Short mmCIF file of C-alpha atoms in Angstrom, two decimals:
data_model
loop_
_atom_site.label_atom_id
_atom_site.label_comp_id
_atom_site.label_asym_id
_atom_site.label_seq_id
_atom_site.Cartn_x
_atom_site.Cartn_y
_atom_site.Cartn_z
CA UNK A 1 3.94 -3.12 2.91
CA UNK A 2 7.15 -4.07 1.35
CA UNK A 3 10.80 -4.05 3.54
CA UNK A 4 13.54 -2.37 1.77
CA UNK A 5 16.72 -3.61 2.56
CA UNK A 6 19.02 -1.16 1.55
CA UNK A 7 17.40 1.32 3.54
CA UNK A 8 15.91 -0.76 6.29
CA UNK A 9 12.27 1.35 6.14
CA UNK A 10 9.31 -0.41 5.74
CA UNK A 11 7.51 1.20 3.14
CA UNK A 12 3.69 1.41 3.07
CA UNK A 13 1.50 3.41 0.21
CA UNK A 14 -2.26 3.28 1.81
CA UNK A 15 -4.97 4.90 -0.56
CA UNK A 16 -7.20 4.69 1.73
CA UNK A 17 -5.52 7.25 4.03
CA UNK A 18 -6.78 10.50 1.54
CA UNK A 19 -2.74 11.91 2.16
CA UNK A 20 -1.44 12.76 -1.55
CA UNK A 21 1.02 9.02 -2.61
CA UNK A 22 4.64 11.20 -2.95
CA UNK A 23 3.53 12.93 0.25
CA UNK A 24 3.05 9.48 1.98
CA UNK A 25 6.82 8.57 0.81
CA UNK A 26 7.93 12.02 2.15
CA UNK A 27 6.80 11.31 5.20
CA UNK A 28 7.86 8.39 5.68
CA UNK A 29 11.39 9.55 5.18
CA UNK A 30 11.23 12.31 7.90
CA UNK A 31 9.74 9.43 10.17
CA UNK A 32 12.53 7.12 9.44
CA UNK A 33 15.37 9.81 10.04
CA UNK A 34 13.52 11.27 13.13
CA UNK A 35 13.03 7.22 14.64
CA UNK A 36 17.23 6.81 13.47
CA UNK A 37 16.30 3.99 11.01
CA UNK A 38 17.71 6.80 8.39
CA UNK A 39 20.99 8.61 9.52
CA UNK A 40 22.65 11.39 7.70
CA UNK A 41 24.44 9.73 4.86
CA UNK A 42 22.46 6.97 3.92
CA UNK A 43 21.27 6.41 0.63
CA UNK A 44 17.75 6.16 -0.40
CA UNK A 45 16.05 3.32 -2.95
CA UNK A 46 16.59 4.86 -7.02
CA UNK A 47 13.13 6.11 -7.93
CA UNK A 48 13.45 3.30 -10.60
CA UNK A 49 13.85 0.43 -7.91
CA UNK A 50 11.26 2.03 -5.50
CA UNK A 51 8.45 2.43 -8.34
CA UNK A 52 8.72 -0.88 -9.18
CA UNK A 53 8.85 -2.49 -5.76
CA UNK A 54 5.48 -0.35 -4.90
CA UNK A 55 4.55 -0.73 -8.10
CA UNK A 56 3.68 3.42 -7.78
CA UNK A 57 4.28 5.95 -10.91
CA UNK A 58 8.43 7.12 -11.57
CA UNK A 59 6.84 10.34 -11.16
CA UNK A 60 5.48 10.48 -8.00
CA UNK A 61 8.68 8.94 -6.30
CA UNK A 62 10.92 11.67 -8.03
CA UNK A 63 8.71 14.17 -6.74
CA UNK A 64 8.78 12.58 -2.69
CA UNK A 65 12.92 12.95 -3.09
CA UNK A 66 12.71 16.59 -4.89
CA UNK A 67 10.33 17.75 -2.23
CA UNK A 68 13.13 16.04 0.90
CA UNK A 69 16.06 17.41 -1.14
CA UNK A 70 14.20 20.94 -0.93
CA UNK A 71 13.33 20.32 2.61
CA UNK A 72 17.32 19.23 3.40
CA UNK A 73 16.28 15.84 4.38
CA UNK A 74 18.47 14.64 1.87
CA UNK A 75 20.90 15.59 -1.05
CA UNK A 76 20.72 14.18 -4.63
CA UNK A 77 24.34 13.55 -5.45
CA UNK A 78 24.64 13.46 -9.38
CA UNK A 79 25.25 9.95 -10.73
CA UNK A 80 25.36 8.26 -7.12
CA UNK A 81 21.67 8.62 -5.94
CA UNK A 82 19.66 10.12 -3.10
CA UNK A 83 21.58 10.51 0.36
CA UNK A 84 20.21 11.50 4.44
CA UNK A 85 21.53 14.74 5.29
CA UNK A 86 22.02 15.60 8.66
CA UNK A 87 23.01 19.78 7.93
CA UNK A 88 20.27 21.76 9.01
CA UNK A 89 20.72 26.01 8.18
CA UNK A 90 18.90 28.73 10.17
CA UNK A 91 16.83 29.14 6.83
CA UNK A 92 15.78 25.21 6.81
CA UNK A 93 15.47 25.72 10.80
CA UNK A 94 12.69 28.19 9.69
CA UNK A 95 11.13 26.81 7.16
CA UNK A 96 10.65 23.77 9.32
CA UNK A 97 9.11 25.22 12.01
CA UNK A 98 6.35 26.19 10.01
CA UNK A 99 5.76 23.13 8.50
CA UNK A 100 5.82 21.40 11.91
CA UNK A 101 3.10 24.28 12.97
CA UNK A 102 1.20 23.65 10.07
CA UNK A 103 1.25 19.59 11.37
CA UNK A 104 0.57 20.45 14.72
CA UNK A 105 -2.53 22.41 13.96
CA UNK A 106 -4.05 19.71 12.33
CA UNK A 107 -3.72 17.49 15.28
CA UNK A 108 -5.50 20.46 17.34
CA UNK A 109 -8.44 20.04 14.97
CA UNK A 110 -8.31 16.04 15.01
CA UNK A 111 -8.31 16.11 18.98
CA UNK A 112 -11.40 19.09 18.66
CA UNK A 113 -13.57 17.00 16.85
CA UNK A 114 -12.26 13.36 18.77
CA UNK A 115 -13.52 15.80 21.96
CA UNK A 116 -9.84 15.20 23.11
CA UNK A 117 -9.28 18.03 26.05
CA UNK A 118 -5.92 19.87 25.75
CA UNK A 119 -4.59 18.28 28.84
CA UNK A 120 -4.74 14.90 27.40
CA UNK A 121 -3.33 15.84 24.20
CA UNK A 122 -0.28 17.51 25.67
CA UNK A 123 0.48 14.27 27.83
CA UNK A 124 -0.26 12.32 24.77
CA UNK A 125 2.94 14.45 22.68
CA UNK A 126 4.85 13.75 25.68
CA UNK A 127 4.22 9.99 25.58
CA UNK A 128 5.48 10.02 22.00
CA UNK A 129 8.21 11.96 22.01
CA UNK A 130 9.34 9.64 24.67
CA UNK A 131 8.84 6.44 22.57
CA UNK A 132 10.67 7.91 20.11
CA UNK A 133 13.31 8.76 22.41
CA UNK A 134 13.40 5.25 23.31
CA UNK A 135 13.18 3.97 20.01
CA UNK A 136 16.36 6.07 18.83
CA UNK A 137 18.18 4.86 21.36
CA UNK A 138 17.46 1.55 20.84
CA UNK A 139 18.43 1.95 17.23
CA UNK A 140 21.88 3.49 17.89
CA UNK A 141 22.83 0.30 20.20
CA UNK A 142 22.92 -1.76 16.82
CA UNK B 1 -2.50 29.44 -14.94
CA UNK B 2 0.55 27.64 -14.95
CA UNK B 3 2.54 27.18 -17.85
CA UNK B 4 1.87 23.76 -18.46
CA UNK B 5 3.38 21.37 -21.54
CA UNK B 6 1.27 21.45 -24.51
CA UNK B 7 -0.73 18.23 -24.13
CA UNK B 8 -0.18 15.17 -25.77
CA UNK B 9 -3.77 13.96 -25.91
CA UNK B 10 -6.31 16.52 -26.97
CA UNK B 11 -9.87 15.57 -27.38
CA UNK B 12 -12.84 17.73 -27.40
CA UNK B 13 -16.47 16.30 -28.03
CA UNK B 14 -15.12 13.56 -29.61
CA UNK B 15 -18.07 11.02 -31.04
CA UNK B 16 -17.88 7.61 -31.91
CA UNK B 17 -20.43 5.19 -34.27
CA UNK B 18 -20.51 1.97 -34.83
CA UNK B 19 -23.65 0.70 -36.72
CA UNK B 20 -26.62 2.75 -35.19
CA UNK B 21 -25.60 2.67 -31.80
CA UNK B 22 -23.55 5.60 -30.49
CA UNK B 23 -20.17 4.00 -28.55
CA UNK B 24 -18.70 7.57 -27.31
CA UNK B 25 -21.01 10.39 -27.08
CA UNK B 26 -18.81 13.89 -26.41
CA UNK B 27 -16.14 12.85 -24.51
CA UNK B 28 -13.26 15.58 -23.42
CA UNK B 29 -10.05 14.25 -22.91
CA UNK B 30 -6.69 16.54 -22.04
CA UNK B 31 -3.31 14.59 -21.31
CA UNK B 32 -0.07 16.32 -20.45
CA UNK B 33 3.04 14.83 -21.25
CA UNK B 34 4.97 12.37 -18.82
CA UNK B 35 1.55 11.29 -17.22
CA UNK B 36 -0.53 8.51 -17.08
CA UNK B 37 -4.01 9.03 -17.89
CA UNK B 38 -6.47 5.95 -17.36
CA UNK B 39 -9.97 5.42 -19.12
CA UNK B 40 -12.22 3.39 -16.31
CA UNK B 41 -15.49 1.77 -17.51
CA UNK B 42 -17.44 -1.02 -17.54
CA UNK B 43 -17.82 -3.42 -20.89
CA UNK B 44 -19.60 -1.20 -23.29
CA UNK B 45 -18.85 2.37 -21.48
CA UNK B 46 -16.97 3.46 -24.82
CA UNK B 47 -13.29 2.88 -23.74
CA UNK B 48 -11.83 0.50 -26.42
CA UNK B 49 -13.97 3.09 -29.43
CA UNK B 50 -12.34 6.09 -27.61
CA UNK B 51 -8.83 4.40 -27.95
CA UNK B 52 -9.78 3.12 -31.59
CA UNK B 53 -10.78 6.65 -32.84
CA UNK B 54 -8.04 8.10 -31.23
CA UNK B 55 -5.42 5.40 -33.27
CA UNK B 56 -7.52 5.72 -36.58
CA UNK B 57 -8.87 2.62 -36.07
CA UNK B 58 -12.68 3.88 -35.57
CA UNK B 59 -14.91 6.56 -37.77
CA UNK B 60 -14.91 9.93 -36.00
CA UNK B 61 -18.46 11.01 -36.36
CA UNK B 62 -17.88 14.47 -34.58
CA UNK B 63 -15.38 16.60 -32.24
CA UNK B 64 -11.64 17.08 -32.59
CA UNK B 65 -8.93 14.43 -31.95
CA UNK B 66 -5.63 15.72 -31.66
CA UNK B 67 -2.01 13.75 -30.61
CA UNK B 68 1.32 15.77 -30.33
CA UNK B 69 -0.61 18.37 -31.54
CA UNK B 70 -1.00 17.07 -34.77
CA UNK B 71 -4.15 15.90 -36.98
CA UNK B 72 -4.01 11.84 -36.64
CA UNK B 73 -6.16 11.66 -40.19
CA UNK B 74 -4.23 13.83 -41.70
CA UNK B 75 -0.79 13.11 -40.33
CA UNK B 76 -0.71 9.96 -39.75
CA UNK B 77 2.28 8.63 -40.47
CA UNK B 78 4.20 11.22 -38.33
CA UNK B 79 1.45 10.50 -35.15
CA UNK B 80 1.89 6.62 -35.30
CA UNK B 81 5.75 6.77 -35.27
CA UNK B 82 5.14 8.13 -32.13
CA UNK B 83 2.76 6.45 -30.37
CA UNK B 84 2.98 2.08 -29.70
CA UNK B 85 -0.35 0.52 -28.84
CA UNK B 86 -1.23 -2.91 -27.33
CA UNK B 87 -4.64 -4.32 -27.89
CA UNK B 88 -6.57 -6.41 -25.94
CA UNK B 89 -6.04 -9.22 -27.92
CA UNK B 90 -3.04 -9.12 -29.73
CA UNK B 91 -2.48 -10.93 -32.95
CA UNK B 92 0.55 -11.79 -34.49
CA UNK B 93 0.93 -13.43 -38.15
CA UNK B 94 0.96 -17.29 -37.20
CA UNK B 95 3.38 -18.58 -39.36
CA UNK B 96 5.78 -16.35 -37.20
CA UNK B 97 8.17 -17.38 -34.65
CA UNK B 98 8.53 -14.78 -31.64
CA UNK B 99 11.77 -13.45 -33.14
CA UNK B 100 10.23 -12.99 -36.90
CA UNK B 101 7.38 -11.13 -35.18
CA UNK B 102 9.84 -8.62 -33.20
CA UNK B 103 12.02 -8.41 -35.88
CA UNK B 104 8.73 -7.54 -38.59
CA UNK B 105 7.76 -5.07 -35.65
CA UNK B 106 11.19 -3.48 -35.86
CA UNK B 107 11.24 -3.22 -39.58
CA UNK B 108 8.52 -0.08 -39.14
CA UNK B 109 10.28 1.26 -36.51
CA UNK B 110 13.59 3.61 -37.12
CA UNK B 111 13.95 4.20 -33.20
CA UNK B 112 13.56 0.31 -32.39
CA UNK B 113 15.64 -0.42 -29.07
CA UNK B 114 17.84 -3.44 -29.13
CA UNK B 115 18.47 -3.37 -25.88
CA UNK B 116 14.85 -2.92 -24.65
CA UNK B 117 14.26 -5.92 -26.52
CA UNK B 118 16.59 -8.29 -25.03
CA UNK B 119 15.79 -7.17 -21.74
CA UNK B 120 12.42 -7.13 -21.67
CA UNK B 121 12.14 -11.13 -23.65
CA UNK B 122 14.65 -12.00 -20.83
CA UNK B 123 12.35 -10.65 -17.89
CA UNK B 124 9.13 -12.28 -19.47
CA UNK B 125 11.26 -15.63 -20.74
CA UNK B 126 9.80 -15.53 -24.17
CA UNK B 127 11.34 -18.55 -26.46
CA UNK B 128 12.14 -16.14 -29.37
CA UNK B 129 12.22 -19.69 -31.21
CA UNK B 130 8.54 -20.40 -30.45
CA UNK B 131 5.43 -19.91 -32.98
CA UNK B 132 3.05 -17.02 -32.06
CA UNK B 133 0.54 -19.20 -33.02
CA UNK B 134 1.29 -21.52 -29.74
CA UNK B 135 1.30 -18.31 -27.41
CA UNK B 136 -0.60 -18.61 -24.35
CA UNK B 137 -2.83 -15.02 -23.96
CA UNK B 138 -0.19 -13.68 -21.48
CA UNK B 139 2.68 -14.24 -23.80
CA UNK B 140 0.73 -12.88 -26.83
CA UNK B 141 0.59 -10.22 -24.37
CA UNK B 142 4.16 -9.96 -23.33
CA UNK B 143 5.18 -10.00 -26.84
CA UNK B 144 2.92 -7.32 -27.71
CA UNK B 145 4.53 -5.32 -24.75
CA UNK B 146 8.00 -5.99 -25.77
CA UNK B 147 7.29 -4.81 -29.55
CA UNK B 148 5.35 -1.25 -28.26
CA UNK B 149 8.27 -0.40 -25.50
CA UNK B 150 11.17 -1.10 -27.74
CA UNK B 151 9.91 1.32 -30.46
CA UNK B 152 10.43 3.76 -28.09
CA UNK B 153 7.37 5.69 -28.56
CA UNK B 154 6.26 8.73 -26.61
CA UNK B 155 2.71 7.64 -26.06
CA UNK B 156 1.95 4.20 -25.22
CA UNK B 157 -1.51 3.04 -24.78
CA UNK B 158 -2.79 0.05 -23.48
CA UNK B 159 -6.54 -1.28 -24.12
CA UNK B 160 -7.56 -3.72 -21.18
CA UNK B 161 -3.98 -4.84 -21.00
CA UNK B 162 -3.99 -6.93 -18.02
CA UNK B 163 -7.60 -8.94 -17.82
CA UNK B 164 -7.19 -12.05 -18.18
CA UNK B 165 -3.56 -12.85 -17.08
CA UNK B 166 -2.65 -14.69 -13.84
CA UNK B 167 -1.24 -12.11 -11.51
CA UNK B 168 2.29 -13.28 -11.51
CA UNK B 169 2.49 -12.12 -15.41
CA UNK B 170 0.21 -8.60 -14.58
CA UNK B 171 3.23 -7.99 -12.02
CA UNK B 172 5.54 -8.15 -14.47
CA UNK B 173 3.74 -6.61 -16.92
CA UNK B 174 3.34 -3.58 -14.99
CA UNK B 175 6.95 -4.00 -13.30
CA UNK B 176 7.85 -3.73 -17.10
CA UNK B 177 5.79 -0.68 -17.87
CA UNK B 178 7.34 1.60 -14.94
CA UNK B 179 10.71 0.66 -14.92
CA UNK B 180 11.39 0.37 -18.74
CA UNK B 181 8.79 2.36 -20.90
CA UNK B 182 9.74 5.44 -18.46
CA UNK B 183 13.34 4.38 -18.53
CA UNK B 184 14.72 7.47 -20.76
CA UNK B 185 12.92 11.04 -20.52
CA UNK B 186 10.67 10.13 -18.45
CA UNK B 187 8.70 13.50 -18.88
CA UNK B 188 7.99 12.65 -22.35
CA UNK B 189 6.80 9.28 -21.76
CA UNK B 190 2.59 9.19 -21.87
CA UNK B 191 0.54 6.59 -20.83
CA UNK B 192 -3.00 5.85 -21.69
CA UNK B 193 -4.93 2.92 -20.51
CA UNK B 194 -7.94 1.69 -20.66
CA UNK B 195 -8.80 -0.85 -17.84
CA UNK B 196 -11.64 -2.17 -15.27
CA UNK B 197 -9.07 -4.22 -13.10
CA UNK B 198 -8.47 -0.53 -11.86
CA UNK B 199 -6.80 -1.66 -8.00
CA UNK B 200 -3.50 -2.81 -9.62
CA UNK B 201 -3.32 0.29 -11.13
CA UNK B 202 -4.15 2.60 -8.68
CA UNK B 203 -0.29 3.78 -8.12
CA UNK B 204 0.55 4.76 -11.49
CA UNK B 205 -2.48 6.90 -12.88
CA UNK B 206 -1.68 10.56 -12.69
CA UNK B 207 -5.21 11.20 -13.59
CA UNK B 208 -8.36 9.40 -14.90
CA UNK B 209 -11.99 9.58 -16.56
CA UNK B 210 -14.90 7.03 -15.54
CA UNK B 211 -16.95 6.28 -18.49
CA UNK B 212 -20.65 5.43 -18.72
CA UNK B 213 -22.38 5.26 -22.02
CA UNK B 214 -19.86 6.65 -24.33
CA UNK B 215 -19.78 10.16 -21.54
CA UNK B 216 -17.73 11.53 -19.06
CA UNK B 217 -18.75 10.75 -15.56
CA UNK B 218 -15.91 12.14 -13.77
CA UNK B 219 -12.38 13.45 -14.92
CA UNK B 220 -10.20 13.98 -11.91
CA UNK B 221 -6.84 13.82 -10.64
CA UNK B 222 -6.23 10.56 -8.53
CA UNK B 223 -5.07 12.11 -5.47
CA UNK B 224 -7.40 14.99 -6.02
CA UNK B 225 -10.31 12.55 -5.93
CA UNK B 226 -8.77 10.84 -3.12
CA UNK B 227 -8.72 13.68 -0.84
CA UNK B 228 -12.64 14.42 -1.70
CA UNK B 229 -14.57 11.22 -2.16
CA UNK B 230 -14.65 9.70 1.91
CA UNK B 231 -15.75 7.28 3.57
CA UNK B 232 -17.31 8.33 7.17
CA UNK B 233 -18.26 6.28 9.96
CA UNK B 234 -19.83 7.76 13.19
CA UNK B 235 -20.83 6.00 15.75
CA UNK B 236 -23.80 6.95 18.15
CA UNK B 237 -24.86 6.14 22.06
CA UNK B 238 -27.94 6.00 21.26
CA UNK B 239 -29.79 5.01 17.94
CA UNK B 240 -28.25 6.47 14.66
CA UNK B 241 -30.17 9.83 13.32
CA UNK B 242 -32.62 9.56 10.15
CA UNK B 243 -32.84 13.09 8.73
CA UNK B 244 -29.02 13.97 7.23
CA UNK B 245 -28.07 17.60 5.85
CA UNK B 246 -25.50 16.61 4.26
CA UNK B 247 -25.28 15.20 0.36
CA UNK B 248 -23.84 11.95 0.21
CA UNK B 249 -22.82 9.43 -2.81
CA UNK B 250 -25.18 6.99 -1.91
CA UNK B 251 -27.95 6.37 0.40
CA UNK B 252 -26.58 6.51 3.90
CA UNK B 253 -26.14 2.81 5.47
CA UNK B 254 -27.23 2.19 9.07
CA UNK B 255 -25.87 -0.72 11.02
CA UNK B 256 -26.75 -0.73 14.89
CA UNK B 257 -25.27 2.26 16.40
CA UNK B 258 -23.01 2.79 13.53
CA UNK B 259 -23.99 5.28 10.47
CA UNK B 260 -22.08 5.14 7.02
CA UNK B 261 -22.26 8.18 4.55
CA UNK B 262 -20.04 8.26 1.30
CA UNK B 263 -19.15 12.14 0.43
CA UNK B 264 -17.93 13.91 -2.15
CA UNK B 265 -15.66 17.37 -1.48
CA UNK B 266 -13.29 15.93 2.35
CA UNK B 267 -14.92 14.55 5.43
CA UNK B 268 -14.87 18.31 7.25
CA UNK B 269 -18.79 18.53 6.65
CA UNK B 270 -19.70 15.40 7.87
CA UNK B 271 -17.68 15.56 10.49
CA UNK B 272 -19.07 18.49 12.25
CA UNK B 273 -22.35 17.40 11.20
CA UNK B 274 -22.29 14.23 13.01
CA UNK B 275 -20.58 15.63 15.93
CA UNK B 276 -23.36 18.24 16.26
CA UNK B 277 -25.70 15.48 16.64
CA UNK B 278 -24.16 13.38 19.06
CA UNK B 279 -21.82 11.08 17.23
CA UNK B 280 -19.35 9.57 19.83
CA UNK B 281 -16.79 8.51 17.78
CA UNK B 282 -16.29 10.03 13.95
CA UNK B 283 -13.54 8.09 11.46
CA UNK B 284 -12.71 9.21 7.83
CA UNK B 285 -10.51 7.30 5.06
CA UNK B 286 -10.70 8.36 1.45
CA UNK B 287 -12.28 6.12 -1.19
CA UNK B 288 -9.69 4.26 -3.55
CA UNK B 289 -10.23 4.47 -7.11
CA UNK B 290 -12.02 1.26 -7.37
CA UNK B 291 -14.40 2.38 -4.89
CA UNK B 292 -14.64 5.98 -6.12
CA UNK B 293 -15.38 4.17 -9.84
CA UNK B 294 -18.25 1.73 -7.91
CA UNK B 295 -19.66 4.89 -6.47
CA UNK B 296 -19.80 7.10 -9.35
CA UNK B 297 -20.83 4.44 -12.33
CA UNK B 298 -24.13 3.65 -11.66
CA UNK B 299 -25.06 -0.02 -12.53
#
């Protein structure tokens, strides 16, 4: 785990978790901005500075912050760095939704096999959503 | 197909000999540029002879060796201006002082980066005013670092680069390799190491091949093989089942209620298997590339 403090997220590469390592950092970017530790202009680590500190390949950091700036999570500003974007476009609106579908159906198929019924799993996105709630509320007190 | 770069490493059934014994028996090797390709292997598995033969430094007995797409016997002074090596032991002429020794280093080297230099004998706090022949084996190793990075080559390769070092100077070492030998074009810059302390590098291989015997055991990419080779854990009511369906890695390991199989190709199979048969509880991870090369590499 290593604590960035220009951005404030914690980063955490686990290789034990089968999830693809620039996928890991991508997500961890969408959690940050959904949570409010990220808010639209905020600048991300250099890929330099966050190889180093997680000791990961340039590579695979360049290709987490193409994949966000493709997404709209964030906009690569020439010479200045990598930057939260809060602008979201029909089109992005779209594309989103089917990734979050894509997500969602994979927690269907975790619950299946965990023998969660539906009923508990719908409570259970509930329960998070609120925490999250909470949690960006807490954040925007600072 | 995808139009990919024309590799930088090409190797097909390469063969190595040394004496009588056979050190690299048909190995297949295929590195794009801008990656980092890693050779994992036990003592003896043919690593350091497959990074010998492809520097020129070992009799090809058979196969096709190819760098930049060029012939390294026959042009080798065009492949070794591009390529900077650093051998597991490297040796340095002892009546040198560190700064004779970079400054001989830079006397082959047209491309030889000043600036590299300085910065790189600042971040390891060599004495450029010391004797190589009083190096400790992590500054003989620093210094070798500092000489292959600032000749700014496009293939670096590094033979067992970090053994032996405490793990302060393997931080830097690798700190050094990411931010500074991939510093300018990065999708040019190729890596190729050969290593068994393969944890610490588990974030920067692109790709890898586990070597047994002088062969191939498995070529893969590293998140590739992390999303097949799993760990999964099932836990049962009752007593855990004997008779499995399912291949695994290794023999399955019972422990009380709780079974362990390794698998190759995701956890989906498993999964439904065990649930089929009564599992309770079912948990996945992925194998890291240590314990993908223990699983693999038979002893």
């Amino acid at each position: 785990m290593s604590y960035d403090s220009v951005s404030g997220v914690r980063w955490l590469i686990d290789y034990n978790s089968g999830v693809p390592v620039y996928l890991q950092l991508v997500q961890q970017v969408q959690a940050a901005v959904a949570s409010g530790t990220l808010r639209d202009g905020d600048q991300l680590p250099s890929v330099r500075a966050l190889a180093e500190e997680l000791r990961v390949n340039r590579n695979t950091v360049a290709k987490a912050w193409q994949e966000l700036e493709s997404e709209g999570v964030i906009e690569n500003r020439q010479g200045a760095g990598c930057f939260v974007t809060a602008s979201v476009t029909p089109l992005r609106r779209a594309v989103r939704t089917e990734r979050l579908a894509a997500a969602l159906d994979g927690v269907i198929v975790q619950a299946h096999h965990l023998q969660v019924p539906d009923d508990t799993l719908r409570s259970l996105l509930e329960e998070r959503l609120k925490k999250f709630k909470q949690q960006r509320e807490a954040s925007n007190d600072d | 197909m995808t139009t990919e770069a024309k590799p930088v490493i090409d190797v097909e059934n390469l063969q190595v000999a040394f004496g009588r014994a056979d050190a690299v028996r048909g190995l297949c090797l295929s590195v794009p540029p801008g990656r980092c390709h890693a050779l994992f292997g036990r003592n003896g598995a043919g690593k350091t002879s497959t990074l010998k033969a492809l520097l020129g430094l070992a009799p090809v007995k058979g196969g096709r060796v190819s760098l930049f797409g060029l012939d390294p016997a026959r042009d080798e002074a065009q492949v070794k201006a591009r390529l900077a090596w650093v051998p597991d032991a490297p040796g340095f002429y002892p009546w040198m002082t560190v700064r004779d020794a970079l400054a001989y280093a830079a006397s082959f080297r047209p491309n030889w980066r000043r600036d590299v230099e300085a910065h790189l004998v600042g971040k390891f706090e060599l004495d450029l005013a010391a004797p190589t022949k009083g190096l400790s084996k992590g500054q003989r190793t620093q210094l070798a670092l500092v000489a292959a990075i600032a000749a700014d080559p496009e293939l670096l390769v590094l033979d067992e680069p970090t053994s032996g070092l405490d793990p302060l100077v393997r931080r830097q070492f690798l700190e050094a390799v990411i931010s500074t030998f991939q510093d300018r074009n990065p999708e040019r810059r190729t890596l190729l190491v050969s290593t068994h302390l393969i944890s610490e590098f588990e974030g920067i291989v692109d790709s890898f091949t586990i070597m047994q015997g002088g062969r191939d055991v498995l070529t893969a990419g590293s998140d590739d093989a992390r999303a097949r080779f799993r760990r999964v854990r099932a836990w049962f009511d009752e007593r855990t089942p004997d008779a499995l369906p399912i291949r695994t890695l290794k023999p399955p390991r019972h422990e009380g209620r709780m079974l362990e199989l390794l698998v190759d190709g995701g956890p989906d199979e498993a999964r439904t298997w065990l649930t089929a048969v009564g599992a309770s509880r079912v948990e996945a991870s992925a194998l890291s590339l240590e314990e993908i090369f223990l699983t693999t590499a038979t002893p």
